[in-house]
Amino acid sequence: MTIEALISRLERVKCTGHGRYIARCPAHDDHGPSLSIRELDDGRILLHCFADCDVQSVLSAVNLKFIDLFPAREMASGKSQHRPFPAADILQAIAFEALVVVTTTRTILKREPLNNTDRERLLLAVSRIQAALDIGGLNHE
Ligand SMILES: [Zn+2]
């Protein structure tokens, strides 16, 4: 989804720069805008609550899933895999997937149930990390 579609679901949104916003965090009783929202050059969206809400809580408070933080075109059949990836892009992608794994792990540690979408997103994270190894030429089979 686009950052515009995301911020339309939030309150007290303020633009703080190109592709950067702050808003009231929907996951806790937020008095000052504590949620920072940032759009990366490739269209992915990063969220951070300065009161330490995890991304999953923020997303579920506005009925969204991790998958919504990716631009729609990235979901289409991985055609971008045919062009060479700069190392920095691969690392940034792995960092984001690691964040997905961490957030899912937190849910598991809290003994909260993982729904199917979360489970699928976790498997997607693992397969993307594997794909990043392939693209980087590190998977020798
Ligand atoms: Zn929060």
Coordinates of C-alpha atoms and ligand atoms in Angstrom, one line a residue:
M1 CA 0.0 0.0 0.0
T2 CA 1.1 3.6 -0.3
I3 CA 2.1 5.8 2.6
E4 CA -0.9 8.0 1.8
A5 CA -3.3 5.1 2.3
L6 CA -1.6 4.3 5.6
I7 CA -1.7 7.8 7.0
S8 CA -5.3 8.2 6.0
R9 CA -6.0 5.6 8.8
L10 CA -4.1 7.6 11.4
E11 CA -4.9 10.6 13.5
R12 CA -3.0 13.9 14.0
V13 CA -0.8 13.2 11.0
K14 CA 1.9 15.8 10.4
C15 CA 4.4 15.7 7.5
T16 CA 8.0 16.2 8.8
G17 CA 9.8 15.9 5.5
H18 CA 9.8 14.1 2.2
G19 CA 8.1 10.7 2.8
R20 CA 8.2 11.3 6.6
Y21 CA 5.3 11.7 8.9
I22 CA 4.5 11.6 12.6
A23 CA 1.0 10.6 13.9
R24 CA -0.9 9.6 17.0
C25 CA 0.0 5.9 17.7
P26 CA -3.1 3.8 17.4
A27 CA -1.7 1.1 19.6
H28 CA -1.4 2.9 22.9
D29 CA -3.1 5.9 24.6
D30 CA -0.9 8.4 22.8
H31 CA -1.0 12.0 23.9
G32 CA 1.7 13.4 21.7
P33 CA 2.3 12.0 18.2
S34 CA 4.7 9.1 19.0
L35 CA 4.5 7.2 15.8
S36 CA 7.0 7.9 13.1
I37 CA 6.2 6.8 9.6
R38 CA 8.8 6.8 6.8
E39 CA 8.6 5.8 3.2
L40 CA 11.8 4.3 1.7
D41 CA 12.8 5.0 -1.9
D42 CA 11.6 1.5 -3.0
G43 CA 8.1 2.2 -1.6
R44 CA 8.4 0.1 1.6
I45 CA 7.0 1.8 4.7
L46 CA 8.8 1.8 8.1
L47 CA 6.9 2.4 11.3
H48 CA 8.3 3.2 14.7
C49 CA 6.5 4.1 17.9
F50 CA 8.7 6.0 20.4
A51 CA 6.6 4.6 23.3
D52 CA 7.8 1.1 22.2
C53 CA 4.7 -0.4 20.7
D54 CA 5.7 -3.1 18.3
V55 CA 4.9 -2.7 14.6
Q56 CA 2.4 -5.6 14.7
S57 CA 0.3 -3.9 17.4
V58 CA 0.4 -0.6 15.5
L59 CA -0.7 -2.4 12.3
S60 CA -3.4 -4.5 13.9
A61 CA -4.8 -1.4 15.6
V62 CA -5.6 0.0 12.1
N63 CA -6.5 -3.4 10.6
L64 CA -3.4 -3.8 8.6
K65 CA -0.8 -6.5 8.1
F66 CA 2.9 -6.5 7.5
I67 CA 2.3 -7.2 3.9
D68 CA 0.6 -3.8 3.7
L69 CA 4.0 -2.1 4.3
F70 CA 5.2 -3.3 0.9
P71 CA 4.4 -1.6 -2.3
A72 CA 1.8 -3.6 -4.3
R73 CA 4.1 -4.1 -7.3
E74 CA 6.6 -6.0 -5.1
M75 CA 4.0 -8.7 -4.6
A76 CA 3.9 -9.4 -8.3
S77 CA 5.8 -12.5 -9.2
G78 CA 9.4 -11.4 -8.4
K79 CA 10.2 -10.0 -11.8
S80 CA 12.6 -7.6 -10.2
Q81 CA 14.9 -10.6 -9.4
H82 CA 16.3 -10.6 -12.9
R83 CA 18.1 -7.3 -12.5
P84 CA 21.3 -7.1 -10.4
F85 CA 20.8 -5.9 -6.8
P86 CA 23.3 -3.6 -5.2
A87 CA 24.6 -5.0 -1.9
A88 CA 23.1 -2.2 0.1
D89 CA 19.6 -3.0 -1.2
I90 CA 20.0 -6.7 -0.3
L91 CA 21.2 -5.7 3.2
Q92 CA 18.3 -3.3 3.7
A93 CA 15.9 -6.0 2.6
I94 CA 17.4 -8.5 5.0
A95 CA 17.2 -6.0 7.8
F96 CA 13.5 -5.5 7.1
E97 CA 12.9 -9.2 7.0
A98 CA 14.8 -9.7 10.2
L99 CA 12.5 -7.1 11.8
V100 CA 9.5 -9.2 10.7
V101 CA 11.1 -12.3 12.3
V102 CA 11.8 -10.4 15.5
T103 CA 8.2 -9.0 15.8
T104 CA 6.8 -12.5 15.1
T105 CA 9.1 -14.0 17.7
R106 CA 7.9 -11.5 20.2
T107 CA 4.3 -12.6 19.6
I108 CA 5.4 -16.2 20.1
L109 CA 7.3 -15.4 23.3
K110 CA 4.2 -13.6 24.7
R111 CA 2.4 -16.9 23.9
E112 CA -0.1 -15.1 21.7
P113 CA -1.5 -17.0 18.8
L114 CA -0.1 -16.4 15.3
N115 CA -2.8 -16.1 12.8
N116 CA -2.4 -17.5 9.3
T117 CA -1.3 -14.2 7.7
D118 CA 1.4 -13.7 10.4
R119 CA 2.6 -17.3 9.8
E120 CA 2.7 -16.8 6.0
R121 CA 4.5 -13.5 6.5
L122 CA 7.1 -15.2 8.6
L123 CA 7.6 -17.9 6.0
L124 CA 7.9 -15.2 3.3
A125 CA 10.5 -13.5 5.4
V126 CA 12.6 -16.7 5.6
S127 CA 12.2 -17.3 1.9
R128 CA 13.2 -13.7 1.1
I129 CA 16.3 -14.0 3.2
Q130 CA 17.1 -17.2 1.3
A131 CA 16.5 -15.4 -2.0
A132 CA 18.8 -12.6 -0.9
L133 CA 21.5 -15.3 -0.4
D134 CA 20.9 -16.6 -3.9
I135 CA 21.0 -13.1 -5.4
G136 CA 24.2 -12.4 -3.5
G137 CA 25.7 -15.7 -4.9
L138 CA 26.1 -17.1 -1.4
N139 CA 23.9 -20.2 -1.8
H140 CA 26.1 -23.0 -3.3
E141 CA 24.1 -26.1 -4.0
Ligands
ZN1 ZN 2.5 3.3 20.5

